[in-house]
């Protein structure tokens, strides 16, 4: 179903992995850096939403961005996608400052609310966005690209249904499919699995890992559901505009001596609170 | 700017409309029905119909395109599709010209239906060519598209967007010379009407009504309407922000 794209029909699957090693090398022995933040801050309406964040996100990996709603996940993703105004500090994406015009075709960004045209069919939506991303594609290649994206999110059966008539989960998959067009090097996905049934969630996570393994795509996936943490190779835990932890799921559980990421998160929150009170 | 992206945007807007046949029907039928109504209102004085009918042919496209564009752009802003498009390699001019192209096409259909009805069925007596009426109607529709796009930046909801219609369009209808010749108005109002674009649209229509050939005033009127439309489209482009707070 979602695990294999039609054999041979996809020219983009091979050869892209090697490209990702071009710019920005991280510490010795690790993968190159895709996103580099130093002192990253955002103030919205007088409130500090992101408070001088420092982190690196590595290429070809699935990184989970976890934290309670309202902790600044979406703002961070908007900053990376280049749609957030008033970003301070350093934020480099694929070796360029976030929001650079050159990044617009290399990055796929999916907002939390599905952003597609409700008065077009799923296929017409993809067809339009594909012609914006890649206006010189000929008709049959465009069709193949759209079909591939529809297959990847398991929507081929609803391709010609009006988006406005689709269910919430189907609609968010149309929105996700748009981001898969044009084979971006970096995918920024804001809560892509919210409201989906367990089978679909598993299939989507499998798709994310396949993109990372086969195409070398870097994925940053946010969620407020802690049990999705184990599906990520690396985690950024956030709370009220700060990063609580930046580690692998195993290491997180290990050094907090907990069994689940949820417990690890709670442990870290309590520790942070104690520290805040101690310094007051 | 990129022609294929502009054309793709225009095609997308037309595809959206094609899923909404009732809107298309209303766009085409309402101006014709109103002209017919007016024809019977002036049952006893066909000359009065000539004057007001020609003016209305200039006013309809502007009003409808203003409404359609302001709602369409507002939807684009609130649904997140604008943010998505602007995070893609799409030029602002591509988006705006795509809309202008699609709605311009629709305006040609609308103006053709209304003009054909007025000239052939309702005996609207024009001295000049009906093609010139169509040209002015097209420029008017572009002006309406431009104004709609621009004001949608200041509307946070559909309620606010439709309220801009009476706020932006009605004063122009009152002052454009439809109700009283502009030079007979109170001087301050006349001065205001001199800077409102609809005045020139209606003047242009009246030039076609009274002159068999293309007059200098007609050229001036159309250039002014086209120029203001371009100016407001540029202002509209400035309201599209890639980064939002």
PDB file of N, CA and C in Angstrom, chain A residues 191-234:
ATOM      1  N   UNK A 191       2.691  18.436  13.192  1.00  0.00           N
ATOM      2  CA  UNK A 191       1.673  17.479  13.645  1.00  0.00           C
ATOM      3  C   UNK A 191       0.982  16.758  12.491  1.00  0.00           C
ATOM      4  N   UNK A 192       1.730  16.041  11.658  1.00  0.00           N
ATOM      5  CA  UNK A 192       1.122  15.421  10.476  1.00  0.00           C
ATOM      6  C   UNK A 192       0.245  14.214  10.805  1.00  0.00           C
ATOM      7  N   UNK A 193       0.420  13.629  11.985  1.00  0.00           N
ATOM      8  CA  UNK A 193      -0.314  12.388  12.273  1.00  0.00           C
ATOM      9  C   UNK A 193      -1.478  12.618  13.221  1.00  0.00           C
ATOM     10  N   UNK A 194      -1.745  13.890  13.545  1.00  0.00           N
ATOM     11  CA  UNK A 194      -2.805  14.163  14.510  1.00  0.00           C
ATOM     12  C   UNK A 194      -4.165  13.769  13.926  1.00  0.00           C
ATOM     13  N   UNK A 195      -4.959  13.064  14.715  1.00  0.00           N
ATOM     14  CA  UNK A 195      -6.302  12.681  14.276  1.00  0.00           C
ATOM     15  C   UNK A 195      -6.350  11.521  13.304  1.00  0.00           C
ATOM     16  N   UNK A 196      -5.222  10.845  13.091  1.00  0.00           N
ATOM     17  CA  UNK A 196      -5.241   9.705  12.165  1.00  0.00           C
ATOM     18  C   UNK A 196      -5.347   8.408  12.948  1.00  0.00           C
ATOM     19  N   UNK A 197      -5.889   7.371  12.286  1.00  0.00           N
ATOM     20  CA  UNK A 197      -6.025   6.094  12.979  1.00  0.00           C
ATOM     21  C   UNK A 197      -4.651   5.415  13.072  1.00  0.00           C
ATOM     22  N   UNK A 198      -4.512   4.443  13.981  1.00  0.00           N
ATOM     23  CA  UNK A 198      -3.199   3.838  14.249  1.00  0.00           C
ATOM     24  C   UNK A 198      -2.526   3.242  13.008  1.00  0.00           C
ATOM     25  N   UNK A 199      -3.321   2.631  12.131  1.00  0.00           N
ATOM     26  CA  UNK A 199      -2.730   2.004  10.948  1.00  0.00           C
ATOM     27  C   UNK A 199      -2.102   3.067  10.050  1.00  0.00           C
ATOM     28  N   UNK A 200      -2.862   4.147   9.828  1.00  0.00           N
ATOM     29  CA  UNK A 200      -2.350   5.224   8.979  1.00  0.00           C
ATOM     30  C   UNK A 200      -1.133   5.892   9.598  1.00  0.00           C
ATOM     31  N   UNK A 201      -1.178   6.033  10.917  1.00  0.00           N
ATOM     32  CA  UNK A 201      -0.045   6.657  11.605  1.00  0.00           C
ATOM     33  C   UNK A 201       1.212   5.824  11.410  1.00  0.00           C
ATOM     34  N   UNK A 202       1.054   4.511  11.554  1.00  0.00           N
ATOM     35  CA  UNK A 202       2.211   3.638  11.355  1.00  0.00           C
ATOM     36  C   UNK A 202       2.714   3.761   9.918  1.00  0.00           C
ATOM     37  N   UNK A 203       1.787   3.749   8.961  1.00  0.00           N
ATOM     38  CA  UNK A 203       2.183   3.837   7.552  1.00  0.00           C
ATOM     39  C   UNK A 203       2.915   5.145   7.266  1.00  0.00           C
ATOM     40  N   UNK A 204       2.418   6.238   7.877  1.00  0.00           N
ATOM     41  CA  UNK A 204       3.080   7.523   7.624  1.00  0.00           C
ATOM     42  C   UNK A 204       4.484   7.546   8.220  1.00  0.00           C
ATOM     43  N   UNK A 205       4.617   7.010   9.435  1.00  0.00           N
ATOM     44  CA  UNK A 205       5.960   6.977  10.039  1.00  0.00           C
ATOM     45  C   UNK A 205       6.890   6.108   9.197  1.00  0.00           C
ATOM     46  N   UNK A 206       6.364   4.999   8.655  1.00  0.00           N
ATOM     47  CA  UNK A 206       7.185   4.184   7.760  1.00  0.00           C
ATOM     48  C   UNK A 206       7.616   4.987   6.545  1.00  0.00           C
ATOM     49  N   UNK A 207       6.671   5.776   6.010  1.00  0.00           N
ATOM     50  CA  UNK A 207       6.995   6.624   4.862  1.00  0.00           C
ATOM     51  C   UNK A 207       8.103   7.621   5.224  1.00  0.00           C
ATOM     52  N   UNK A 208       7.988   8.244   6.410  1.00  0.00           N
ATOM     53  CA  UNK A 208       9.000   9.230   6.820  1.00  0.00           C
ATOM     54  C   UNK A 208      10.385   8.589   6.854  1.00  0.00           C
ATOM     55  N   UNK A 209      10.450   7.379   7.423  1.00  0.00           N
ATOM     56  CA  UNK A 209      11.756   6.713   7.517  1.00  0.00           C
ATOM     57  C   UNK A 209      12.271   6.293   6.154  1.00  0.00           C
ATOM     58  N   UNK A 210      11.341   5.893   5.283  1.00  0.00           N
ATOM     59  CA  UNK A 210      11.764   5.510   3.941  1.00  0.00           C
ATOM     60  C   UNK A 210      12.354   6.718   3.206  1.00  0.00           C
ATOM     61  N   UNK A 211      11.703   7.898   3.381  1.00  0.00           N
ATOM     62  CA  UNK A 211      12.217   9.111   2.738  1.00  0.00           C
ATOM     63  C   UNK A 211      13.625   9.424   3.255  1.00  0.00           C
ATOM     64  N   UNK A 212      13.818   9.257   4.576  1.00  0.00           N
ATOM     65  CA  UNK A 212      15.130   9.549   5.162  1.00  0.00           C
ATOM     66  C   UNK A 212      16.170   8.540   4.670  1.00  0.00           C
ATOM     67  N   UNK A 213      15.794   7.268   4.632  1.00  0.00           N
ATOM     68  CA  UNK A 213      16.773   6.232   4.275  1.00  0.00           C
ATOM     69  C   UNK A 213      17.080   6.215   2.779  1.00  0.00           C
ATOM     70  N   UNK A 214      16.027   6.307   1.951  1.00  0.00           N
ATOM     71  CA  UNK A 214      16.237   6.108   0.520  1.00  0.00           C
ATOM     72  C   UNK A 214      16.602   7.396  -0.212  1.00  0.00           C
ATOM     73  N   UNK A 215      16.044   8.532   0.231  1.00  0.00           N
ATOM     74  CA  UNK A 215      16.316   9.773  -0.477  1.00  0.00           C
ATOM     75  C   UNK A 215      17.249  10.689   0.286  1.00  0.00           C
ATOM     76  N   UNK A 216      17.565  10.309   1.516  1.00  0.00           N
ATOM     77  CA  UNK A 216      18.420  11.186   2.325  1.00  0.00           C
ATOM     78  C   UNK A 216      17.699  12.433   2.794  1.00  0.00           C
ATOM     79  N   UNK A 217      16.352  12.406   2.767  1.00  0.00           N
ATOM     80  CA  UNK A 217      15.575  13.566   3.207  1.00  0.00           C
ATOM     81  C   UNK A 217      15.744  13.774   4.712  1.00  0.00           C
ATOM     82  N   UNK A 218      15.839  15.043   5.111  1.00  0.00           N
ATOM     83  CA  UNK A 218      15.848  15.383   6.527  1.00  0.00           C
ATOM     84  C   UNK A 218      14.412  15.696   6.931  1.00  0.00           C
ATOM     85  N   UNK A 219      13.949  15.093   8.026  1.00  0.00           N
ATOM     86  CA  UNK A 219      12.573  15.364   8.447  1.00  0.00           C
ATOM     87  C   UNK A 219      12.543  15.914   9.860  1.00  0.00           C
ATOM     88  N   UNK A 220      11.783  16.973  10.041  1.00  0.00           N
ATOM     89  CA  UNK A 220      11.505  17.499  11.377  1.00  0.00           C
ATOM     90  C   UNK A 220       9.997  17.374  11.564  1.00  0.00           C
ATOM     91  N   UNK A 221       9.606  16.517  12.505  1.00  0.00           N
ATOM     92  CA  UNK A 221       8.193  16.185  12.676  1.00  0.00           C
ATOM     93  C   UNK A 221       7.769  16.559  14.087  1.00  0.00           C
ATOM     94  N   UNK A 222       6.731  17.399  14.209  1.00  0.00           N
ATOM     95  CA  UNK A 222       6.305  17.760  15.560  1.00  0.00           C
ATOM     96  C   UNK A 222       5.118  16.912  15.987  1.00  0.00           C
ATOM     97  N   UNK A 223       4.976  16.783  17.284  1.00  0.00           N
ATOM     98  CA  UNK A 223       3.848  16.035  17.830  1.00  0.00           C
ATOM     99  C   UNK A 223       3.691  16.437  19.283  1.00  0.00           C
ATOM    100  N   UNK A 224       2.448  16.402  19.771  1.00  0.00           N
ATOM    101  CA  UNK A 224       2.312  16.576  21.211  1.00  0.00           C
ATOM    102  C   UNK A 224       1.982  15.248  21.870  1.00  0.00           C
ATOM    103  N   UNK A 225       2.002  14.175  21.038  1.00  0.00           N
ATOM    104  CA  UNK A 225       1.750  12.838  21.563  1.00  0.00           C
ATOM    105  C   UNK A 225       3.106  12.179  21.838  1.00  0.00           C
ATOM    106  N   UNK A 226       3.408  11.965  23.126  1.00  0.00           N
ATOM    107  CA  UNK A 226       4.739  11.495  23.488  1.00  0.00           C
ATOM    108  C   UNK A 226       5.025  10.079  22.994  1.00  0.00           C
ATOM    109  N   UNK A 227       3.960   9.288  22.759  1.00  0.00           N
ATOM    110  CA  UNK A 227       4.255   7.901  22.368  1.00  0.00           C
ATOM    111  C   UNK A 227       4.717   7.802  20.911  1.00  0.00           C
ATOM    112  N   UNK A 228       4.755   8.932  20.201  1.00  0.00           N
ATOM    113  CA  UNK A 228       5.323   8.894  18.857  1.00  0.00           C
ATOM    114  C   UNK A 228       6.831   9.105  18.901  1.00  0.00           C
ATOM    115  N   UNK A 229       7.335   9.403  20.107  1.00  0.00           N
ATOM    116  CA  UNK A 229       8.749   9.747  20.244  1.00  0.00           C
ATOM    117  C   UNK A 229       9.659   8.605  19.801  1.00  0.00           C
ATOM    118  N   UNK A 230       9.244   7.375  20.092  1.00  0.00           N
ATOM    119  CA  UNK A 230      10.117   6.248  19.789  1.00  0.00           C
ATOM    120  C   UNK A 230      10.242   5.990  18.304  1.00  0.00           C
ATOM    121  N   UNK A 231       9.436   6.653  17.507  1.00  0.00           N
ATOM    122  CA  UNK A 231       9.546   6.492  16.058  1.00  0.00           C
ATOM    123  C   UNK A 231      10.614   7.420  15.483  1.00  0.00           C
ATOM    124  N   UNK A 232      11.187   8.294  16.331  1.00  0.00           N
ATOM    125  CA  UNK A 232      12.177   9.261  15.843  1.00  0.00           C
ATOM    126  C   UNK A 232      13.578   8.796  16.215  1.00  0.00           C
ATOM    127  N   UNK A 233      14.542   9.187  15.350  1.00  0.00           N
ATOM    128  CA  UNK A 233      15.924   8.842  15.672  1.00  0.00           C
ATOM    129  C   UNK A 233      16.497   9.805  16.695  1.00  0.00           C
ATOM    130  N   UNK A 234      15.949  11.009  16.712  1.00  0.00           N
ATOM    131  CA  UNK A 234      16.477  12.038  17.593  1.00  0.00           C
ATOM    132  C   UNK A 234      15.289  12.863  18.075  1.00  0.00           C
TER     133      UNK A 234
END
